[in-house]
PDB file of C-alpha atoms in Angstrom:
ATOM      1  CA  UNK A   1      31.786  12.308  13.176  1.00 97.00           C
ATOM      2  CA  UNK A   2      30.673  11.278   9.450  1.00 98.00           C
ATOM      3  CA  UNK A   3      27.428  11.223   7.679  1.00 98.00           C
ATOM      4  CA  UNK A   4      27.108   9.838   4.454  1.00 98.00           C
ATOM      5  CA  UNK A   5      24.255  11.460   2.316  1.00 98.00           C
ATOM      6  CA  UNK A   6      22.310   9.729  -0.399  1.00 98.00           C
ATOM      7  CA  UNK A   7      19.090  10.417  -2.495  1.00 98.00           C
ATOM      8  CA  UNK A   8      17.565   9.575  -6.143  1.00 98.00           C
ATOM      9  CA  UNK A   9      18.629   5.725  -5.388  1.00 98.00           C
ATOM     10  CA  UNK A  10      16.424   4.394  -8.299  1.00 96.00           C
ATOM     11  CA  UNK A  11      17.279   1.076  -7.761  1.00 95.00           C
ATOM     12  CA  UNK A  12      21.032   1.231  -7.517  1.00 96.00           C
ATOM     13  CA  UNK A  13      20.977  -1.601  -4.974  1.00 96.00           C
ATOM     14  CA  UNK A  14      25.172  -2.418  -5.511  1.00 96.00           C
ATOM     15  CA  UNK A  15      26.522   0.821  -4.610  1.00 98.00           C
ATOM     16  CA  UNK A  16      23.969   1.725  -2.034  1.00 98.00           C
ATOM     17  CA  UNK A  17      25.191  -1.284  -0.132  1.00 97.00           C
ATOM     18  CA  UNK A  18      28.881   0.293   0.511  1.00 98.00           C
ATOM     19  CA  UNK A  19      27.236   4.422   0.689  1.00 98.00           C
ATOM     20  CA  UNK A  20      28.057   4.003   4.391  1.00 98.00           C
ATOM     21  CA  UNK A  21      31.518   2.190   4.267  1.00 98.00           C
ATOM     22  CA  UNK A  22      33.814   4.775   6.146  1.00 97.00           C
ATOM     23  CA  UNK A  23      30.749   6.923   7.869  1.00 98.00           C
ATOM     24  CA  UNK A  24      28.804   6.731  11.141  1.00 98.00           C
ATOM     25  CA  UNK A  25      25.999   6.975   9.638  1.00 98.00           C
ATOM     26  CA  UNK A  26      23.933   6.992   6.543  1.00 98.00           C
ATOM     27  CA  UNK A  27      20.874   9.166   5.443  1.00 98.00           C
ATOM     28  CA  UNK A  28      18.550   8.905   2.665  1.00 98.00           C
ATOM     29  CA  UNK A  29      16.283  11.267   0.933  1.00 98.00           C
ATOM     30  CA  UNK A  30      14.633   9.154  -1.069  1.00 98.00           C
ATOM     31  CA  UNK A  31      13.576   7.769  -4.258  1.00 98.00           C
ATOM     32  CA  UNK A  32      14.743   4.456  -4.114  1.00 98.00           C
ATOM     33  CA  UNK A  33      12.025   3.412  -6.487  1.00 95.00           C
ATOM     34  CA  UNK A  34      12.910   2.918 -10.187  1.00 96.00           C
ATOM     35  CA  UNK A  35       9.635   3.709 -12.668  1.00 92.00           C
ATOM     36  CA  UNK A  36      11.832   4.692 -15.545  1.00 90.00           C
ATOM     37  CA  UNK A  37      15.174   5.349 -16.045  1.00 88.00           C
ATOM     38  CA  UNK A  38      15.333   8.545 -18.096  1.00 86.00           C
ATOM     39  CA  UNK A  39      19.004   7.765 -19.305  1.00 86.00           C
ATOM     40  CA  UNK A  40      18.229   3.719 -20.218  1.00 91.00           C
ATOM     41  CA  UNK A  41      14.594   3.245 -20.830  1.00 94.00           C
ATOM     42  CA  UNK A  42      15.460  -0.608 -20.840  1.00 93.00           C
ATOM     43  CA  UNK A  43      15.532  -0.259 -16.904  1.00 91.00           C
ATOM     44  CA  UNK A  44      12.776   0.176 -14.465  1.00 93.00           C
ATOM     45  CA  UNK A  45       9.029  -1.025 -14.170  1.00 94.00           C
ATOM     46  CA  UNK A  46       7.325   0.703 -16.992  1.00 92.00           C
ATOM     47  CA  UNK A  47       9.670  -0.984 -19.352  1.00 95.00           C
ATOM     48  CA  UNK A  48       9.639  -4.430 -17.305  1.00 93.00           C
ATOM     49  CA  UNK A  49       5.493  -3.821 -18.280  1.00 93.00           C
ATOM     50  CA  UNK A  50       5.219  -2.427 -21.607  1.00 95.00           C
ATOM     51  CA  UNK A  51       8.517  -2.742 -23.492  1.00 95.00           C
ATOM     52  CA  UNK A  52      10.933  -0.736 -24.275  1.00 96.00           C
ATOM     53  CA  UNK A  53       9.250   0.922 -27.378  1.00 96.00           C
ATOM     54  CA  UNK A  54       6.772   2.582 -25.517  1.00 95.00           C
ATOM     55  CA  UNK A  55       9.561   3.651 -22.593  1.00 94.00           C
ATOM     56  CA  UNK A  56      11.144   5.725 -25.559  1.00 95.00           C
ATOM     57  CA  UNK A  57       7.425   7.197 -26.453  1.00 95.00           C
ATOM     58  CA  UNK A  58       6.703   8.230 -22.629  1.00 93.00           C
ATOM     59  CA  UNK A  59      10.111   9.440 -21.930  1.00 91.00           C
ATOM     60  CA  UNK A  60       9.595  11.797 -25.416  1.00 93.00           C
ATOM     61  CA  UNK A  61       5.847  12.628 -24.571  1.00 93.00           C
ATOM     62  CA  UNK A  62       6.807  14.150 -21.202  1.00 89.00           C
ATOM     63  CA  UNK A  63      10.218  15.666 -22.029  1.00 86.00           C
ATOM     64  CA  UNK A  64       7.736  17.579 -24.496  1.00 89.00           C
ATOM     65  CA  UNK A  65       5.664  18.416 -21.679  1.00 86.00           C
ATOM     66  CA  UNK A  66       2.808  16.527 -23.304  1.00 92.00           C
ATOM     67  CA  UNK A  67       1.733  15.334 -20.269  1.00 90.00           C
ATOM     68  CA  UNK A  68      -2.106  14.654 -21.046  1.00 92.00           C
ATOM     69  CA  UNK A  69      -1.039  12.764 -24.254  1.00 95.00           C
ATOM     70  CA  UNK A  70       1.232  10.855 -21.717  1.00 92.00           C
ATOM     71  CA  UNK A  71      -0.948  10.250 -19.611  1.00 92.00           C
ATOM     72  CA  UNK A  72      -3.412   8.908 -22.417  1.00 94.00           C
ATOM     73  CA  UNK A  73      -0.851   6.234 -23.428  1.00 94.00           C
ATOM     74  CA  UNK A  74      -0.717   4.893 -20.253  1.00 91.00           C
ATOM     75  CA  UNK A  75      -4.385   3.868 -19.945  1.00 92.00           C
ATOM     76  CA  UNK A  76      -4.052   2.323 -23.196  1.00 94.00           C
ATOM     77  CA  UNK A  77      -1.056   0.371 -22.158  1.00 94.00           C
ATOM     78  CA  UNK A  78      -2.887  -0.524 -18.836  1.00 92.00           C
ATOM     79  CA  UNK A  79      -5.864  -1.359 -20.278  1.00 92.00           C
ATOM     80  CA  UNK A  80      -3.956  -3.726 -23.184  1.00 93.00           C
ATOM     81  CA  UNK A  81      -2.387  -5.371 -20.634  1.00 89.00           C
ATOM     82  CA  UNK A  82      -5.463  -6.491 -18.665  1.00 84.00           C
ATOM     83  CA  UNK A  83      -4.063  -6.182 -15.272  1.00 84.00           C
ATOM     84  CA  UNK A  84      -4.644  -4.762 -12.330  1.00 86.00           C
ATOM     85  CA  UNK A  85      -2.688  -1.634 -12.071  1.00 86.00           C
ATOM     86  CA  UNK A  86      -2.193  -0.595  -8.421  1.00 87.00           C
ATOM     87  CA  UNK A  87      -1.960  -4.278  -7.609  1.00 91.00           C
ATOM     88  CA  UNK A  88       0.706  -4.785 -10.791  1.00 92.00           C
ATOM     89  CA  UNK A  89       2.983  -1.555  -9.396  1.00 91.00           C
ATOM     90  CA  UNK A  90       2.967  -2.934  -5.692  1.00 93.00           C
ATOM     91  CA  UNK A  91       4.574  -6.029  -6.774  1.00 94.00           C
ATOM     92  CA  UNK A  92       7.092  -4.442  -8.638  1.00 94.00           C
ATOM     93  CA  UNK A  93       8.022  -2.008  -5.801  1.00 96.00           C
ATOM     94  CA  UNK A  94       7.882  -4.534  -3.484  1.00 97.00           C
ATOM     95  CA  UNK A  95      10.724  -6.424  -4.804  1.00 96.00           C
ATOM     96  CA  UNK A  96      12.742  -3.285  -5.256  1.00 96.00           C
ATOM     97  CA  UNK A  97      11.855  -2.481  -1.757  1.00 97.00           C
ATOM     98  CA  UNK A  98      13.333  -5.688  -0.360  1.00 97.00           C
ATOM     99  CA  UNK A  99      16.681  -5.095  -1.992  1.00 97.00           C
ATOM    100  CA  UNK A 100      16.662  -1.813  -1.490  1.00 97.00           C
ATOM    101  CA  UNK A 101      16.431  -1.948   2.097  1.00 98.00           C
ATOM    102  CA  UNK A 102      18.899  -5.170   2.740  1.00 98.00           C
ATOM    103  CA  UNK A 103      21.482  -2.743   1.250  1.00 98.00           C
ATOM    104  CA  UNK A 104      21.017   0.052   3.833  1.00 98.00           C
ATOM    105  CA  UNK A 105      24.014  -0.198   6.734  1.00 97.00           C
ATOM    106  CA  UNK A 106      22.942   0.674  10.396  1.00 97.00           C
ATOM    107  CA  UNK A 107      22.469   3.171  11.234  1.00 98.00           C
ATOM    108  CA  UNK A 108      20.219   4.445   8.275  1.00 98.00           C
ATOM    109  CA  UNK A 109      18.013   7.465   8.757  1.00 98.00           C
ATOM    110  CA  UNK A 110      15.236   8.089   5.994  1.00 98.00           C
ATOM    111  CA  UNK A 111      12.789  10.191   4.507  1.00 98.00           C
ATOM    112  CA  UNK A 112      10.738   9.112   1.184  1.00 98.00           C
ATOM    113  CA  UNK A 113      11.173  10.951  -2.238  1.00 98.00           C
ATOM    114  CA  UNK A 114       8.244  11.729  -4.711  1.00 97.00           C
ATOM    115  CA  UNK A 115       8.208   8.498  -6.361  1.00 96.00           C
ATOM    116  CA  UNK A 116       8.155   6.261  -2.937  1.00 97.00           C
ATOM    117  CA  UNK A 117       5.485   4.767  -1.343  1.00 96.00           C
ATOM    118  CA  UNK A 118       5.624   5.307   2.247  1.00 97.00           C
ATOM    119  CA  UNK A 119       2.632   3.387   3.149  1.00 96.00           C
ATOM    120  CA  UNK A 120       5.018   0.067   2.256  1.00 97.00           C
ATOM    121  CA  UNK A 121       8.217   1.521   4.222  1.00 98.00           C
ATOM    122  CA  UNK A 122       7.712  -0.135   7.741  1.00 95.00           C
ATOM    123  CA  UNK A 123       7.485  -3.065   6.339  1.00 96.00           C
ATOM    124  CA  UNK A 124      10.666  -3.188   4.914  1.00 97.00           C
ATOM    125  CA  UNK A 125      12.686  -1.088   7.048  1.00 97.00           C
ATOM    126  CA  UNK A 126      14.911  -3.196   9.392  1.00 95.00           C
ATOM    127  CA  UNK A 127      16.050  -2.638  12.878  1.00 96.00           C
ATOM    128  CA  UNK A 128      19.061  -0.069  12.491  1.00 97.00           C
ATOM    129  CA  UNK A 129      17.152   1.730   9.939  1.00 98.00           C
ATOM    130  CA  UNK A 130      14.834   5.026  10.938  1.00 98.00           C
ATOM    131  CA  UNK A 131      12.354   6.478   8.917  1.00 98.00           C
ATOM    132  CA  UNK A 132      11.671  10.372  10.023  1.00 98.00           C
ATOM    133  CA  UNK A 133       9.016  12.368   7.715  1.00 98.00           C
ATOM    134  CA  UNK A 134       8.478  15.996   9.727  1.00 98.00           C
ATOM    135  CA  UNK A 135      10.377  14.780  12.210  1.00 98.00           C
ATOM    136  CA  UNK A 136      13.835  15.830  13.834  1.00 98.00           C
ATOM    137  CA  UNK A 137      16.979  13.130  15.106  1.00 98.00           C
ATOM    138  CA  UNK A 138      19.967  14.067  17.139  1.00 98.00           C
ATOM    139  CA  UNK A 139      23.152  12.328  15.043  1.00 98.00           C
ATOM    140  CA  UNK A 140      26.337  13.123  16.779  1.00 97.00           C
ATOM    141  CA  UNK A 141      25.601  15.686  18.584  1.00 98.00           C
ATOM    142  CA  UNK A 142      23.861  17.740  15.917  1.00 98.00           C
ATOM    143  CA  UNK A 143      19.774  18.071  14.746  1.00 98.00           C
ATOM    144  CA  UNK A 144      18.747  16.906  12.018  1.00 98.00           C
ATOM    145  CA  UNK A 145      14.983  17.608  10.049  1.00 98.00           C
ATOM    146  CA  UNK A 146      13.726  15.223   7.772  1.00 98.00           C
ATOM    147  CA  UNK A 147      11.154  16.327   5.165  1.00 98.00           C
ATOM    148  CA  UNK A 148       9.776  13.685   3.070  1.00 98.00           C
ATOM    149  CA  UNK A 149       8.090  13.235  -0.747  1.00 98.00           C
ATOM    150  CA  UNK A 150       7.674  16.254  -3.492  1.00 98.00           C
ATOM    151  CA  UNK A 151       4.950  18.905  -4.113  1.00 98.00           C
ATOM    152  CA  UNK A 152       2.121  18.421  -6.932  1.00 97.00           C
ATOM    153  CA  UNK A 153       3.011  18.619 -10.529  1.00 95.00           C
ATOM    154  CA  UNK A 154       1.326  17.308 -13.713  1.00 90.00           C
ATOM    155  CA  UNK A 155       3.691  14.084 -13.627  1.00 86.00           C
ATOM    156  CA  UNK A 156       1.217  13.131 -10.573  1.00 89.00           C
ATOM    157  CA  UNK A 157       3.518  11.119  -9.322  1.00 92.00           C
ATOM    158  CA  UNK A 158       2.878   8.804  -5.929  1.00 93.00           C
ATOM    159  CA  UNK A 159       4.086  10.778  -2.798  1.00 97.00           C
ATOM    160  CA  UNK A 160       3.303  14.141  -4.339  1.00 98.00           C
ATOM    161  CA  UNK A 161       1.337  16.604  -1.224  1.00 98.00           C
ATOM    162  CA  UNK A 162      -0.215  20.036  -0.901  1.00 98.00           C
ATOM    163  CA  UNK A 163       2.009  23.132  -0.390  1.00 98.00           C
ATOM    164  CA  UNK A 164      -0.130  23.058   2.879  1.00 98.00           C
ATOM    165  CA  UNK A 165       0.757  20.016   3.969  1.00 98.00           C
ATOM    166  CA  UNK A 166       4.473  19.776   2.550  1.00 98.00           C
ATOM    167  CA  UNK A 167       4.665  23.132   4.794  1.00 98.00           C
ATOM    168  CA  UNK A 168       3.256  21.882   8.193  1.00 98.00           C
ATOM    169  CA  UNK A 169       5.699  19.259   7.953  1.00 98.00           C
ATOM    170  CA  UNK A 170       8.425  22.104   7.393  1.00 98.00           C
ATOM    171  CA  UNK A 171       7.103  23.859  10.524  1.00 98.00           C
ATOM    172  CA  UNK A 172       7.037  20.854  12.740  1.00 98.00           C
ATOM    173  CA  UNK A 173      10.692  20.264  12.848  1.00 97.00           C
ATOM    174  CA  UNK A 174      11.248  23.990  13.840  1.00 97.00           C
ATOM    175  CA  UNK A 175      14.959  24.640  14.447  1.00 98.00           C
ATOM    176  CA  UNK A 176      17.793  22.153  13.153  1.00 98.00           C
ATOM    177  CA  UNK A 177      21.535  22.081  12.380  1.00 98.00           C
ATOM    178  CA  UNK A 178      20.557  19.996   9.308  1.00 98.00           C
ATOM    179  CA  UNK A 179      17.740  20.340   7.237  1.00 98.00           C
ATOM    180  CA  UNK A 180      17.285  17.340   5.320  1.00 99.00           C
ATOM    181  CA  UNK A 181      14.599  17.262   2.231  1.00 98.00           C
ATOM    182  CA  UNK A 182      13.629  15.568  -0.526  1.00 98.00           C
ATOM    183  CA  UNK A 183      13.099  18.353  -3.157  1.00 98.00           C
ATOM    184  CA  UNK A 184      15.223  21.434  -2.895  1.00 98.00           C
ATOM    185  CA  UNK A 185      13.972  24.991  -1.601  1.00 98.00           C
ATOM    186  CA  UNK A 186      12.575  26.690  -4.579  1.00 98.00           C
ATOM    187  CA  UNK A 187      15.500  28.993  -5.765  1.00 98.00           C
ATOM    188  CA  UNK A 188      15.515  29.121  -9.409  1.00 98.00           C
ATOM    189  CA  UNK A 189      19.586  27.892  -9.557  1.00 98.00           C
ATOM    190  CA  UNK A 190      18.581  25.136  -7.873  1.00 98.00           C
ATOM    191  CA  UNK A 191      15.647  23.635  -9.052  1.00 98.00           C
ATOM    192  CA  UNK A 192      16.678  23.706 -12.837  1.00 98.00           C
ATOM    193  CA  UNK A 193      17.641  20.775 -14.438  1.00 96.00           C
ATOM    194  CA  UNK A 194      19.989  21.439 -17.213  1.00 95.00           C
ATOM    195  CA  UNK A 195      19.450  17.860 -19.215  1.00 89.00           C
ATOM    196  CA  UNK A 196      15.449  17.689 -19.014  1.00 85.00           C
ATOM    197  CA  UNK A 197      15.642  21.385 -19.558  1.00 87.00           C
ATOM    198  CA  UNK A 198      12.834  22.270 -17.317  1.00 90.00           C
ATOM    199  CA  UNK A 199      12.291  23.915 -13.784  1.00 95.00           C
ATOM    200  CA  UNK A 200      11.325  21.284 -10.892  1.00 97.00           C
ATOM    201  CA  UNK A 201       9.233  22.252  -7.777  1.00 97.00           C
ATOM    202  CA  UNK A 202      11.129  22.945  -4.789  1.00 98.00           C
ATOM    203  CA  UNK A 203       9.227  24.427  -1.929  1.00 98.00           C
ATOM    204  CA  UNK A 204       8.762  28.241  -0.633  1.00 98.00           C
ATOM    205  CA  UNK A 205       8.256  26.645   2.793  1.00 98.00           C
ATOM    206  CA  UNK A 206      11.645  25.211   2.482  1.00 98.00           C
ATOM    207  CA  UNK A 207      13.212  28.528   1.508  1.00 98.00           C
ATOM    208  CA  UNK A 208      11.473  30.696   4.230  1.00 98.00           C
ATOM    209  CA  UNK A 209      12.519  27.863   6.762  1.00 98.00           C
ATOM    210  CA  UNK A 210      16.092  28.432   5.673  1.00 98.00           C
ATOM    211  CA  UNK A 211      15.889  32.100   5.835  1.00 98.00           C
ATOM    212  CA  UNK A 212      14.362  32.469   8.914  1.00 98.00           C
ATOM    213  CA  UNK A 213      15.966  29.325  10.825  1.00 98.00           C
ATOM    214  CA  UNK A 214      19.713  29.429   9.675  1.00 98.00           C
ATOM    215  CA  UNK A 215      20.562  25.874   9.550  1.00 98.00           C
ATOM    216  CA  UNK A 216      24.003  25.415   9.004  1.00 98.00           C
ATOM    217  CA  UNK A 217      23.459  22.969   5.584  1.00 98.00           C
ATOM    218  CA  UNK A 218      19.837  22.221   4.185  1.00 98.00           C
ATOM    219  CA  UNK A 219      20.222  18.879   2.042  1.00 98.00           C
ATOM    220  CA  UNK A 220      18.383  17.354  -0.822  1.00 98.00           C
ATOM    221  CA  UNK A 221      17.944  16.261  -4.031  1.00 98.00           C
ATOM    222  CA  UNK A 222      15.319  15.617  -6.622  1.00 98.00           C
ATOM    223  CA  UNK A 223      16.737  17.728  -9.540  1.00 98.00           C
ATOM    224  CA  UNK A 224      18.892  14.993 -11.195  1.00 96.00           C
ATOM    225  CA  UNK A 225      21.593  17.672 -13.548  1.00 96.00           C
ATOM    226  CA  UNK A 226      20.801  20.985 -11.438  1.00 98.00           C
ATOM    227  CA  UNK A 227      22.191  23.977 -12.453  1.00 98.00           C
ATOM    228  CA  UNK A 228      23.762  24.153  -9.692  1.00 98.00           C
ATOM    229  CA  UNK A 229      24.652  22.029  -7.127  1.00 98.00           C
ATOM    230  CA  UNK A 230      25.696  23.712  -4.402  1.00 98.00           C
ATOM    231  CA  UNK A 231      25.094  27.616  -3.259  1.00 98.00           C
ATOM    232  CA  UNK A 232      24.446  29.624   0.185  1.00 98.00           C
ATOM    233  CA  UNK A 233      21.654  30.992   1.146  1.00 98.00           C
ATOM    234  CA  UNK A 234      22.757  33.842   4.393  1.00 97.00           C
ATOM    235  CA  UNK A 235      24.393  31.688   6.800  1.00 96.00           C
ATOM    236  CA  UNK A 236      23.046  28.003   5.182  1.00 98.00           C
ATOM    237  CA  UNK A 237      25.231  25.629   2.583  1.00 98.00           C
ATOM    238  CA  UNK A 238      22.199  24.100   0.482  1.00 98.00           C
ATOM    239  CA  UNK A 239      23.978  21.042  -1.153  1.00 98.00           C
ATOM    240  CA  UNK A 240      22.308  19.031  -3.692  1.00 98.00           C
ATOM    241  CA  UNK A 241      23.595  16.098  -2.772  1.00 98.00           C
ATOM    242  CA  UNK A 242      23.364  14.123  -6.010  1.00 95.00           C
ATOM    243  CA  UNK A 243      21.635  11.477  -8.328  1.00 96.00           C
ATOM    244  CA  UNK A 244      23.041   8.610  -6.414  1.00 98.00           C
ATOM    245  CA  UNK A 245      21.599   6.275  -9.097  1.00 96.00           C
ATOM    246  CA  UNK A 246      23.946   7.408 -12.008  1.00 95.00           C
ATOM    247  CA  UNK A 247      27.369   8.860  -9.782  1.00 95.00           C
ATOM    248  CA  UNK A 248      26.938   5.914  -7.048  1.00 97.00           C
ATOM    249  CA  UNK A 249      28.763   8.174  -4.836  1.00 97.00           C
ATOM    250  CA  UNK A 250      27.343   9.788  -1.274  1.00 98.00           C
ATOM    251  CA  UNK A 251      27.569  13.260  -0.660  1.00 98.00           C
ATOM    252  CA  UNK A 252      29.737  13.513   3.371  1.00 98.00           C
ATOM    253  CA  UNK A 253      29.436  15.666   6.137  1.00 97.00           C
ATOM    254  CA  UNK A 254      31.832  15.431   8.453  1.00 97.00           C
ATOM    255  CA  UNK A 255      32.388  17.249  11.974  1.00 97.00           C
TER     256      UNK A 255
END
């Protein structure tokens, strides 16, 4: 048996389409959205919106951690623009949501990332593909827990949840072979990213889940250049399983 493992999509509609040549199955962890892409700011919807010039500024204002002043740039930009914003951003995912889905193979077991909306999923999810949040799957004989979206952080952005809630969902999947999650558990090693320089959120529920639970791998993603990529945890193999949008290449499991 082979599962091939994907997550921070952004877009990268062509290589997702072949992530599941050679596998049984594919899983996703999300993101498949592209806002802004931190390595071209010519790419994604912000700059399809407001241009490339003010990509660069955003991208600078928040690597800064100026977040408010950020933030204050884009309601000017929205408010220049004199369009509806929610109605403007569903559009724009909504077209990246029909590729992005016509690329998944069957089988194709998901969970959403921080920047998805899930509210949109069913609609675009196709027979073959299954979309678990807090939820468990048996895939070849083994269980695996999907934990969807990221925790709250000044970047605010769209499927971003309580600790409380994050951590129910945690708890409802109870014991697994596979724990499969958006955003990593929060050890410091792997929650770093070493290009934006900064520490992401991972979750403690995550980490005591591991710890107490034992599952032989807990997968995820989220931190694009981690420090590190890979690293044990007692008897669990936590793999970040890379930024599928830049390496176009799926992480495998194989038993």
């Amino acid at each position: 048996m082979r599962v091939n493992v994907v997550s921070d999509v952004h877009g990268n509609a062509k290589d997702l389409a072949i992530a599941g040549d050679g596998a049984d199955a594919l899983i996703c962890l999300g993101d498949l959205v592209l806002f802004l892409d931190y390595a071209d700011h010519s790419r994604g919807i912000f700059p399809d919106l407001f241009g490339v010039a003010n990509a660069d500024l955003i991208v600078e204002l928040r690597t800064a951690r100026r977040f408010e002043e950020a933030r204050d740039l884009g309601r000017r930009l929205w408010a220049e623009l004199g369009t509806d914003r929610e109605s403007a951003i569903e559009s724009a995912v909504r077209r990246q949501y029909a590729e992005m889905f016509a690329a998944f193979p069957t089988p194709t077991y998901a969970t959403y990332g921080n920047v998805d909306i899930p509210a949109l999923w069913h609609e675009y999810a196709r027979p073959g593909t299954t979309v678990l949040d807090g939820e468990r799957v048996e895939i070849g004989g083994r269980v695996f827990g999907f934990v969807g979206g990221g925790l709250r952080t000044p970047m605010r952005t769209p499927y971003e949840i309580s600790d409380e809630e994050y951590a129910a969902k945690v708890e409802a999947i109870g014991e697994v072979d596979v724990l499969c999650s958006h955003i990593p558990p929060d050890v410091p090693e792997l929650t770093y990213d070493t290009v934006a320089r900064r520490f992401e959120r991972g979750s403690r529920a995550l980490l005591d889940a591991v710890r107490r639970t034992r599952p032989r791998y807990a997968l995820f993603g989220h931190v694009h250049q981690p420090l590190v990529s890979r690293m044990r945890i007692g008897a669990t193999e936590c793999v970040n399983v890379g930024h599928f949008a830049a390496g176009g290449r799926p992480f495998s499991l194989a038993w």
